[in-house]
Coordinates of C-alpha atoms and ligand atoms in Angstrom, one line a residue:
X1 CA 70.3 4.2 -5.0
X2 CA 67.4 3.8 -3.0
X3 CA 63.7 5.4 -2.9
X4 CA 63.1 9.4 -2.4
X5 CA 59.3 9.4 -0.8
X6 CA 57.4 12.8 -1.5
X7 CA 54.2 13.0 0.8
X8 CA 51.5 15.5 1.6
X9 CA 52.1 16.9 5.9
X10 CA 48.5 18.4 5.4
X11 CA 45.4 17.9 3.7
X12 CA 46.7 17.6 0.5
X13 CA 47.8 20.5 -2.3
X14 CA 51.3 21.6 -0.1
X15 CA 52.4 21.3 -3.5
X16 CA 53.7 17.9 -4.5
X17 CA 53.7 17.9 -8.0
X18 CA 56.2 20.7 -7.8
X19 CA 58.6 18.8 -5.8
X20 CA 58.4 15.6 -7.7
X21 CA 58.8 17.4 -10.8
X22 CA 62.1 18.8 -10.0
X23 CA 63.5 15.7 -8.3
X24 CA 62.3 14.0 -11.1
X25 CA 65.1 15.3 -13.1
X26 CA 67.6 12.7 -10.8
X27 CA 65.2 9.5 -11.3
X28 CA 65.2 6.8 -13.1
X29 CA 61.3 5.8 -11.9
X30 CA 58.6 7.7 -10.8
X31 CA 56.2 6.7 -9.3
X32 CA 52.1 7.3 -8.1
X33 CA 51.4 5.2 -5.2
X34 CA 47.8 6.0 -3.9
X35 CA 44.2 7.4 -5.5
X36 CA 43.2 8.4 -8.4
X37 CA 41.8 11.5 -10.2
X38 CA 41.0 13.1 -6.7
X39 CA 44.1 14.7 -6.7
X40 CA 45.6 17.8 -8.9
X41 CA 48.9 18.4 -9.0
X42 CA 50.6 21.1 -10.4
X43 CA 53.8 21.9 -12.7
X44 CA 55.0 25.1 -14.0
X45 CA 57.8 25.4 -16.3
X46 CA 57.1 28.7 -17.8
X47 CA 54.3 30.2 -19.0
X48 CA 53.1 26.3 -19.6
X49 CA 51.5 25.2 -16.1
X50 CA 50.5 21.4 -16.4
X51 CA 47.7 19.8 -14.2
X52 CA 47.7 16.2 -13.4
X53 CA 45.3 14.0 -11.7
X54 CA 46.5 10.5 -12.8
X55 CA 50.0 10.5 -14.2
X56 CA 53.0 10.8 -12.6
X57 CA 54.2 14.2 -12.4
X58 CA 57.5 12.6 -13.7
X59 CA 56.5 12.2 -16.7
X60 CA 57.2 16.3 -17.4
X61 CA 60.8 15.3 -17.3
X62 CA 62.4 14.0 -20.7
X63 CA 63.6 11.0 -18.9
X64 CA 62.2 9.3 -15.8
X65 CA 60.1 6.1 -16.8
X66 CA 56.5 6.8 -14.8
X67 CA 54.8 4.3 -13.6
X68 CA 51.4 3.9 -11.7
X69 CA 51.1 1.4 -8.8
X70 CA 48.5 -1.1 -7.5
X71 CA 47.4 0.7 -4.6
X72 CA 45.8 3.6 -7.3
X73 CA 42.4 3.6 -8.6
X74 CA 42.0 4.5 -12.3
X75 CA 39.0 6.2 -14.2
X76 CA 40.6 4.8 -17.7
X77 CA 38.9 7.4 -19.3
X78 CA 40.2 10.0 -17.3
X79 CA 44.0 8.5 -18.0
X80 CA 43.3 8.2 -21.5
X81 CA 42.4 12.3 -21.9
X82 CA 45.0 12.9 -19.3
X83 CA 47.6 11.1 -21.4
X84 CA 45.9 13.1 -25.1
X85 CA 46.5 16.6 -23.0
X86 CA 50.1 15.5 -22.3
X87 CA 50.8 14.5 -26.2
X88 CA 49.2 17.8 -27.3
X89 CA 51.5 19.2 -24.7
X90 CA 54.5 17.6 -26.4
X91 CA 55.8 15.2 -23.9
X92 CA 55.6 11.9 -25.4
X93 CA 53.6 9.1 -23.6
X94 CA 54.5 5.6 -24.8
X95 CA 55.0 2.4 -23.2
X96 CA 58.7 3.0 -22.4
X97 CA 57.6 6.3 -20.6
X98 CA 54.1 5.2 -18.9
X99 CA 53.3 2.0 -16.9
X100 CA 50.5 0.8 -15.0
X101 CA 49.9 -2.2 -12.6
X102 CA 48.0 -5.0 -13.4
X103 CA 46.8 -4.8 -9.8
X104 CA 45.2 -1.3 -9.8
X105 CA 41.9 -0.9 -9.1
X106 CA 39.5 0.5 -11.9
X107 CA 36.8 3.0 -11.9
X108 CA 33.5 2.5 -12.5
X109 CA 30.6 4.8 -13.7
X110 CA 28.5 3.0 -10.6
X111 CA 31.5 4.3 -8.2
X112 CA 31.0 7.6 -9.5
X113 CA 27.0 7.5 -9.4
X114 CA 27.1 6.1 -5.9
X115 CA 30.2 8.5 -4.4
X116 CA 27.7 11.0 -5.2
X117 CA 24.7 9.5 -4.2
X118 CA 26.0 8.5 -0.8
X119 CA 27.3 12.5 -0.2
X120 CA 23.9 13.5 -0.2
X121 CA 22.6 10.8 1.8
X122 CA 25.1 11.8 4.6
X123 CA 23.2 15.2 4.8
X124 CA 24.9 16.9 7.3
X125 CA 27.9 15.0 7.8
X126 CA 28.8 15.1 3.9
X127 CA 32.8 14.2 3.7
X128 CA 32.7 17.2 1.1
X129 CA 34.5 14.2 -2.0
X130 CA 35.5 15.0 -4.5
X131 CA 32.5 12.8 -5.8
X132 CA 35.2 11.0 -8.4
X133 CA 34.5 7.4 -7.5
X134 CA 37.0 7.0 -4.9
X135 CA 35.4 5.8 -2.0
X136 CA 33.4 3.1 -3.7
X137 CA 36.2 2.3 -6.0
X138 CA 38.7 1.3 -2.5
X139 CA 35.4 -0.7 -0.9
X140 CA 35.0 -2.7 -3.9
X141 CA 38.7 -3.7 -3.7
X142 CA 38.6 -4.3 -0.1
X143 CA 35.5 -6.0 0.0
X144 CA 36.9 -8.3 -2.8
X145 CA 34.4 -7.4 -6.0
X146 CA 36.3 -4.6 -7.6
X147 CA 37.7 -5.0 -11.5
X148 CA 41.4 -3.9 -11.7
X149 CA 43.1 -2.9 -14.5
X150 CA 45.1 -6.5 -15.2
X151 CA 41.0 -7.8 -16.1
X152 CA 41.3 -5.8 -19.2
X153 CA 43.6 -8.1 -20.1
X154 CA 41.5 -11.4 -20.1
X155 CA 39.0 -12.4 -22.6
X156 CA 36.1 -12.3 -21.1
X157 CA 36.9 -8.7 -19.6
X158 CA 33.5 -7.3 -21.2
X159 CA 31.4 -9.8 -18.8
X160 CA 33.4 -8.8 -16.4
X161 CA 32.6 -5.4 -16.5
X162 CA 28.2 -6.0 -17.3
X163 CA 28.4 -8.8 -14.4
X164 CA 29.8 -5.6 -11.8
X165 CA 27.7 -3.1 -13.4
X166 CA 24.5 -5.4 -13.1
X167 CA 25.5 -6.1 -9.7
X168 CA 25.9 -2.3 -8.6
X169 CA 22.7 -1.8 -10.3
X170 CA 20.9 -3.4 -7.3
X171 CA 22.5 -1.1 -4.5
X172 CA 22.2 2.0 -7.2
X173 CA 18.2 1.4 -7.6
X174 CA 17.5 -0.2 -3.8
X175 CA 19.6 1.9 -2.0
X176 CA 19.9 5.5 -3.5
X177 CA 16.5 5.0 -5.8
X178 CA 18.6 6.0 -8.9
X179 CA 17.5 4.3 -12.3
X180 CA 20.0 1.2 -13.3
X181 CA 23.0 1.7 -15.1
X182 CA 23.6 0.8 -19.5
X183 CA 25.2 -1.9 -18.3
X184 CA 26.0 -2.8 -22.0
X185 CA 26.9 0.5 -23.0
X186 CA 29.0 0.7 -20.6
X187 CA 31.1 -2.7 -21.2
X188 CA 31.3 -1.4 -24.7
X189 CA 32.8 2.0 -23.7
X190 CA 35.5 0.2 -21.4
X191 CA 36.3 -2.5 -23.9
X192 CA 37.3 0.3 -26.2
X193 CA 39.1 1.8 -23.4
X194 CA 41.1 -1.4 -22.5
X195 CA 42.6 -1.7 -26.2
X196 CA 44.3 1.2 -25.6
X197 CA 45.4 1.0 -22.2
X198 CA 46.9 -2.7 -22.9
X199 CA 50.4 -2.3 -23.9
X200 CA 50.6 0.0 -20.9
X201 CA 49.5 -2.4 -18.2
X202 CA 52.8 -4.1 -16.2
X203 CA 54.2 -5.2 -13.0
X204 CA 55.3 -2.4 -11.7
X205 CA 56.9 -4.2 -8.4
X206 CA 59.0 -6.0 -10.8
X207 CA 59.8 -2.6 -12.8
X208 CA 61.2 -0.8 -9.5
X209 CA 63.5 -4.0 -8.6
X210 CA 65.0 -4.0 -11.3
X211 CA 66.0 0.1 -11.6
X212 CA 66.7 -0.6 -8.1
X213 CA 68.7 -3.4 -8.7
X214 CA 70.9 -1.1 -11.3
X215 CA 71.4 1.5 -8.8
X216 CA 68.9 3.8 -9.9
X217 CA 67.0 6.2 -7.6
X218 CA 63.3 5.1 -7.7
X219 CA 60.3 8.2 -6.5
X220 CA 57.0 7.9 -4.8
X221 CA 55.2 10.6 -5.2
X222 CA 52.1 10.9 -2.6
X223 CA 48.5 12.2 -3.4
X224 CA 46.4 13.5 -0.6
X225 CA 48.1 13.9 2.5
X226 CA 48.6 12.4 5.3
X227 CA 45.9 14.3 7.7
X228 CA 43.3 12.5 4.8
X229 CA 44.9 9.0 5.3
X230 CA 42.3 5.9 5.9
X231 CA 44.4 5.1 8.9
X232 CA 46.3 8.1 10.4
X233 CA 43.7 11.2 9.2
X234 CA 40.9 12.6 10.8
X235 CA 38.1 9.7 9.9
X236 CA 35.7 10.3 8.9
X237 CA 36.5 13.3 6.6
X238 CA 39.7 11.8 4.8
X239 CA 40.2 10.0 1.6
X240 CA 40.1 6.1 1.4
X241 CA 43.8 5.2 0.9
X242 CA 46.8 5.5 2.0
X243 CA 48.7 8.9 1.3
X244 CA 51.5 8.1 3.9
X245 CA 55.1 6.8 3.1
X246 CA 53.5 3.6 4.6
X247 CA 51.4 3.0 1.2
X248 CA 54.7 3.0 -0.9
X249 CA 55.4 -0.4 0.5
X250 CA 52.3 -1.7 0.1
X251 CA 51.5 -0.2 -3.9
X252 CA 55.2 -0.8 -5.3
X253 CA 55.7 -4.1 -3.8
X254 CA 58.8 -3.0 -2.3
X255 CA 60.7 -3.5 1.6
X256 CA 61.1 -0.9 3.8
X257 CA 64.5 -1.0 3.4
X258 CA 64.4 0.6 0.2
X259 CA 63.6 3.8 1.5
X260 CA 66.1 6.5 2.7
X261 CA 64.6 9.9 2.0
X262 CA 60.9 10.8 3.0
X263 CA 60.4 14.3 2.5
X264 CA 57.6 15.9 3.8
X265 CA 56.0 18.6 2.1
X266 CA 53.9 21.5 3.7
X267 CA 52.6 24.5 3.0
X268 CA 54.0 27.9 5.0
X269 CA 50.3 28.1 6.4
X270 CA 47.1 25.4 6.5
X271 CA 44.3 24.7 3.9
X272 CA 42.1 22.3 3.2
X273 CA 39.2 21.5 1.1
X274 CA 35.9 19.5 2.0
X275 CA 34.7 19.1 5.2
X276 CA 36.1 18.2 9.0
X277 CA 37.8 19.8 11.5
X278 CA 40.6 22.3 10.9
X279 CA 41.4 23.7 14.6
X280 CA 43.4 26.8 13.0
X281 CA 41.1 28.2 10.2
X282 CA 40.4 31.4 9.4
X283 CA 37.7 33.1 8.1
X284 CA 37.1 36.8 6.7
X285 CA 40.3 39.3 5.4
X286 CA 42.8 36.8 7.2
X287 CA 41.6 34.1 5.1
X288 CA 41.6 35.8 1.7
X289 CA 44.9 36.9 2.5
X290 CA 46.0 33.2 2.7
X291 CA 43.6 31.9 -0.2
X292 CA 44.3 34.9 -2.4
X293 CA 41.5 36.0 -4.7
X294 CA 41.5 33.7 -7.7
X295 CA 43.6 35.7 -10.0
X296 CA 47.4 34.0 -9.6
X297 CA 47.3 30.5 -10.8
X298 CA 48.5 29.4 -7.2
X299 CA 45.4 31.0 -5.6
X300 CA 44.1 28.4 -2.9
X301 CA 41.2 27.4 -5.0
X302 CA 41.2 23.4 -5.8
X303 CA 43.0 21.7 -9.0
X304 CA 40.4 19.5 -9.2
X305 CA 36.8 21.0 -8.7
X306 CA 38.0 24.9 -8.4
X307 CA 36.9 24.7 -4.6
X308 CA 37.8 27.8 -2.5
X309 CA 40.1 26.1 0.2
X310 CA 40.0 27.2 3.6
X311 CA 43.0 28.5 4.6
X312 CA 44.2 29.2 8.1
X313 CA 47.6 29.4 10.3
X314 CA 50.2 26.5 10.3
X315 CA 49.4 24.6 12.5
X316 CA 52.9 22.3 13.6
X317 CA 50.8 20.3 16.4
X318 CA 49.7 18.7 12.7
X319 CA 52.8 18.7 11.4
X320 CA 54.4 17.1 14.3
X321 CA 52.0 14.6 13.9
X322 CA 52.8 14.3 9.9
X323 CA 56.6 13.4 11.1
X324 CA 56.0 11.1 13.0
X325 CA 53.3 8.8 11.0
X326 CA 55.7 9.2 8.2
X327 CA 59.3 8.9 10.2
X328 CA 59.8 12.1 7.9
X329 CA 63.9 12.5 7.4
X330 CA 63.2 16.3 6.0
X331 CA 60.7 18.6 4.9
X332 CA 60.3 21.1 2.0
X333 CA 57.9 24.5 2.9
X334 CA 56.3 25.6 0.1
X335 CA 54.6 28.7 -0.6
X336 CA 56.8 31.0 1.4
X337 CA 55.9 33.8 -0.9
X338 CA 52.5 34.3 0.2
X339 CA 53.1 35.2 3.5
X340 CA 55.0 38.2 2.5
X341 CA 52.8 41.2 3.9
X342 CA 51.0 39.7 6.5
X343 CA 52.2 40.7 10.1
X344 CA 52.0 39.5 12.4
X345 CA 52.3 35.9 11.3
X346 CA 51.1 33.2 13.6
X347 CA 51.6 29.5 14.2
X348 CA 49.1 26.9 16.4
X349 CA 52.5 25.6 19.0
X350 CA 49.8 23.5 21.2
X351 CA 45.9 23.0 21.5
X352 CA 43.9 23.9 25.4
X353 CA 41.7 20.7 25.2
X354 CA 39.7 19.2 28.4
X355 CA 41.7 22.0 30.5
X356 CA 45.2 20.7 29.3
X357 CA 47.6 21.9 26.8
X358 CA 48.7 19.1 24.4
X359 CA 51.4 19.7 22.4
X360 CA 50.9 16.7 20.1
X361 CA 47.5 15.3 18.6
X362 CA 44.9 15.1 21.1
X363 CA 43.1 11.6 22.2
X364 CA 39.4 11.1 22.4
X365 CA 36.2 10.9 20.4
X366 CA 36.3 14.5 17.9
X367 CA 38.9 15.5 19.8
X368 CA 40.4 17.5 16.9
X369 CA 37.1 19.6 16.6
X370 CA 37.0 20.8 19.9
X371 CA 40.5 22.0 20.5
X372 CA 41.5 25.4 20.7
X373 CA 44.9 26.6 19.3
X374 CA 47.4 28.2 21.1
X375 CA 49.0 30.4 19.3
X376 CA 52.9 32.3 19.0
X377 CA 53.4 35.4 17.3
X378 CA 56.0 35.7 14.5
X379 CA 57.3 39.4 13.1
X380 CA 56.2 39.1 9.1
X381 CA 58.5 40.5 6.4
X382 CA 57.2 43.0 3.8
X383 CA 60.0 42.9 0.6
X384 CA 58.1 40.1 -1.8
X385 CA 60.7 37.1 -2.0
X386 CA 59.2 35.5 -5.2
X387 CA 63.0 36.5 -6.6
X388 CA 65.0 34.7 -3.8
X389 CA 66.9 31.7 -4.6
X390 CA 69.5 31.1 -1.8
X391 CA 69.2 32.0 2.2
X392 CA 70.9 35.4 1.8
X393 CA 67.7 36.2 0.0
X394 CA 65.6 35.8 2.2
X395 CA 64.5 38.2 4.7
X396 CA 65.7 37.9 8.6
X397 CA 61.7 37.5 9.8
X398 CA 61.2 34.5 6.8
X399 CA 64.9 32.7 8.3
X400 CA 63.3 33.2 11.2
X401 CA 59.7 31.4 10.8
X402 CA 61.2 28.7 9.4
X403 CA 63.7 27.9 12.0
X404 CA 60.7 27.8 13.8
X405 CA 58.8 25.5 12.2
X406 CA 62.1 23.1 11.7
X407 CA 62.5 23.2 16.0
X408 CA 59.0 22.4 16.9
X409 CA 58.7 19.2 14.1
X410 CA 62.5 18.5 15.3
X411 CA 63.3 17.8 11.5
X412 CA 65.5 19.8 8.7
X413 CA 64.1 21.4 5.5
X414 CA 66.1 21.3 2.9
X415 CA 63.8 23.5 0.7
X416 CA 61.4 26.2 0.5
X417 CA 59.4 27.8 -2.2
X418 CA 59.2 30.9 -3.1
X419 CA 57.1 30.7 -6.5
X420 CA 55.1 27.9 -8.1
X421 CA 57.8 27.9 -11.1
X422 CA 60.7 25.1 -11.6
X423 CA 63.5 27.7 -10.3
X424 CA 62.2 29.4 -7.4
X425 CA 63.3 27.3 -5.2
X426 CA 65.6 27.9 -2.1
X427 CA 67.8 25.5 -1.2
X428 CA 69.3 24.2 2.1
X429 CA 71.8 22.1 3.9
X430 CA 69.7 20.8 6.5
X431 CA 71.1 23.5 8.5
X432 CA 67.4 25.1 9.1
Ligands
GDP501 P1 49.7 19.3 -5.0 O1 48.3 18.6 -5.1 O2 50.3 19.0 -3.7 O3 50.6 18.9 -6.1 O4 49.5 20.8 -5.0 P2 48.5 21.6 -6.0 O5 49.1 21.7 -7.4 O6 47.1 21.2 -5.9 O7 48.5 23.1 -5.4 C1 49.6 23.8 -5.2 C2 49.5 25.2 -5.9 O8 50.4 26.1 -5.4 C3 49.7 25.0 -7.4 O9 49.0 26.0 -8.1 C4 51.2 25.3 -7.5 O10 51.6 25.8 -8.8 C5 51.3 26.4 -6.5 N1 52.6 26.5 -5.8 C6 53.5 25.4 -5.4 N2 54.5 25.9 -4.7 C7 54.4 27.3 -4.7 C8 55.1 28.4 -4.1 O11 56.1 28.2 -3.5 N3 54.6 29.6 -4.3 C9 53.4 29.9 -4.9 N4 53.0 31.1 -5.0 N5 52.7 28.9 -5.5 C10 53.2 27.6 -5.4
IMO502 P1 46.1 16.3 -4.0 O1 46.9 15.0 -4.4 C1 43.1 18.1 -1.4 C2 39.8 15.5 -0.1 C3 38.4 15.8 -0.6 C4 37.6 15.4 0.6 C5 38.3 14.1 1.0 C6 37.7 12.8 0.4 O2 45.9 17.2 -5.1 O3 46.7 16.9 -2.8 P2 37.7 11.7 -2.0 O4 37.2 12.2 -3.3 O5 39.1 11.4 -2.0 O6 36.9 10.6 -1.4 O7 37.5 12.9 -1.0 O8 39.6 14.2 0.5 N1 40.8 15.3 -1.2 C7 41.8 16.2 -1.4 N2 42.0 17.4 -0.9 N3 43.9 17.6 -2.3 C8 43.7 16.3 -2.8 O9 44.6 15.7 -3.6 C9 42.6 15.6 -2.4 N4 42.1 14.4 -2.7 C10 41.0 14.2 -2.0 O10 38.3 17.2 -0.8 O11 37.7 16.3 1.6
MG503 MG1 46.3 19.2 -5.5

């Protein structure tokens, strides 16, 4: 069996760790293929609702092996609480349940002093980060300096870590007039840090041949999404990796042949957090509507730094887009449930840009921030559908909206949510 890819259509949050935690239950491997602690995703089984920023949300399951691949970048300290919280939790974390590549990337304190740094040296055009390290993290690797996590297993890993620290001193003090980094303190700290982590570090390429090679079904779970992808998002306000089904190849060492399901997962309306343009945002009642107030866990408020998200109309000129940078085979809609009571409900069909309508993403220099949406009405339902589990359950006007949004991105959903829980879950047979 080959690879099941789950990836973000939006700006992230659509509400992958969901997905990955119920297909889980079929895998053999799970995988993380891109970022770090910037993301947050979410699992509810019960009344126990699970965050995670680093590991797999696999690893929830009893049985899938998780594993973390090279194209990640790791704040060990952050994995090493995140993987406590999961033993207190009672899911066990061992090597036989957790691995990570040698060829990850690791976080430094000095990534995380200059991400923040640099945000406030951008003044006005402030990429809104998540101010986690991530940015410097991915230039280090790229420029060819960075520590990854296979250098905690050589000797001399503790100069390893002074000689960076020493060296990002120089930029920290010259650049951002910060005082110097413990360089010392800090090689101690991530010496102590690497002892534990060592029996966890592997190569996780070789790990998903061989399930692979058994006949087991392998899946990538995405972070971000693909709208905050290096390549594909809308640069400059997007993450520094690669959140598309594209970075599976590259951070599990595998060939694209080993891929026959990419599902792409959105949300029944838009959000996103930090800055950059977002053509169909709402502001006001509409929005809080959308976004919710705070007071259900699922309220549009971020996993990771409790940001109210802005929230505004799905927009399927985006999620058009999403399809085809990711050659998506289906998508899943989640949060269905929110829309209930909102009428009407609209969707962005095209943008009027330049005095033409474009139906798919606009060329040009900002051309995203100066569109204006087009919009169709949709009739809204009122019944709540939190309780719905096949199609009969759903409402005509719900059927409805999502046929729409299946004929506009010319792709089948196989599954929309109806409640952040395991079980509320609608499922399809590609027929919408
Ligand atoms: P991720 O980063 O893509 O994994 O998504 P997040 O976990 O950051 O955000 C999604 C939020 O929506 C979480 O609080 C989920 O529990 C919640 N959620 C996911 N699907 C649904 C749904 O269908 N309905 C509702 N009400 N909440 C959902
Ligand atoms: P999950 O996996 C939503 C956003 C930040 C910021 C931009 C760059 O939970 O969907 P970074 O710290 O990565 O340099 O920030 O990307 N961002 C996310 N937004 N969900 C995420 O992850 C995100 N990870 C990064 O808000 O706009
Ligand atoms: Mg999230």
């Amino acid at each position: 069996m080959p690879i099941t890819i789950v990836i973000g259509s939006q700006w992230g949050d659509e509400g992958k760790g969901r997905i990955t935690d119920m297909l889980a239950a079929e895998a053999v491997l799970v995988a993380r293929f891109n970022g770090g602690d910037n993301a947050g995703h979410t699992v509810t089984v019960g009344d126990q609702i699970f965050k995670l920023h680093l590991v797999p949300s696999g690893i929830v399951q009893p049985n899938a092996l998780a594993v973390m691949g090279s194209g990640m970048v790791i704040n060990p300290k952050k994995l090493l609480d995140e993987m406590d919280y999961l033993m207190d939790s009672g899911i066990e974390v061992d090597p036989q349940r957790l691995g990570i590549s040698a060829g990850a990337h690791l976080i430094l304190p000095s990534h995380i002093a200059i991400d923040g740094a640099a945000e406030i040296a951008r003044g006005d055009g402030a990429i809104g980060t998540t101010k986690r390290g991530i940015g410097p993290a991915y230039a280090d690797r790229t420029a060819r300096e960075g520590l990854r996590v296979g250098d905690m297993l050589a000797s001399d890993f503790r100069q390893r870590v002074i000689r960076r620290i020493l060296d990002q001193n120089k930029g920290i003090v010259a650049l951002y007039n910060l005082p110097p980094l413990d360089a010392t303190e800090i090689a101690n700290r991530y010496e102590q840090y690497a002892e534990r982590m060592r029996p966890f570090i592997t190569d996780v390429s070789e790990q998903v041949h061989q399930v692979l090679k058994r006949g087991g079904r392998v899946l990538a779970e995405g972070a971000q999404g693909t709208l905050l992808d290096i390549d594909h998002g809308t640069y400059p306000f997007v993450t520094s990796s690669n959140p598309i089904s594209g970075g599976v190849i590259t951070s599990l060492g595998v060939g694209p042949h080993t891929v026959d399901r990419v599902i792409g997962v959105s949300k029944a309306f838009q959000s996103r957090v930090g800055e950059g343009p977002m053509p169909t945002e709402l502001s006001g009642e509409p929005a809080v509507a959308l976004r919710g107030t705070g007071e259900n866990p699922w309220d549009e408020f971020g996993t990771t730094t409790r940001r109210p998200r802005r929230c505004g109309w799905l927009d399927l000129v985006l999620l058009r887009y999403a399809a085809r940078i990711n050659g998506f085979t289906e998508m899943m809609i989640t949060k269905l449930d929110v829309l209930s009571g909102i009428e009407p409900l609209k969707t962005c069909a095209a943008y009027r840009y330049q005095g033409q309508t474009w139906n798919d993403m606009p060329f040009g220099p900002d051309a995203l921030s100066k569109v204006e949406p087009i919009y169709d009405e949709h009739p809204g339902w009122h019944e709540p559908i939190m309780s719905a589990r096949n199609r009969e359950h759903l409402p005509g006007p719900a059927l409805e909206y999502l046929q729409t949004i299946s004929t506009a991105v010319n792709v089948p959903i196989s599954y929309a949510s109806v409640g952040p829980e395991r079980d509320q879950i609608v499922h399809f047979k590609s027929t919408i």
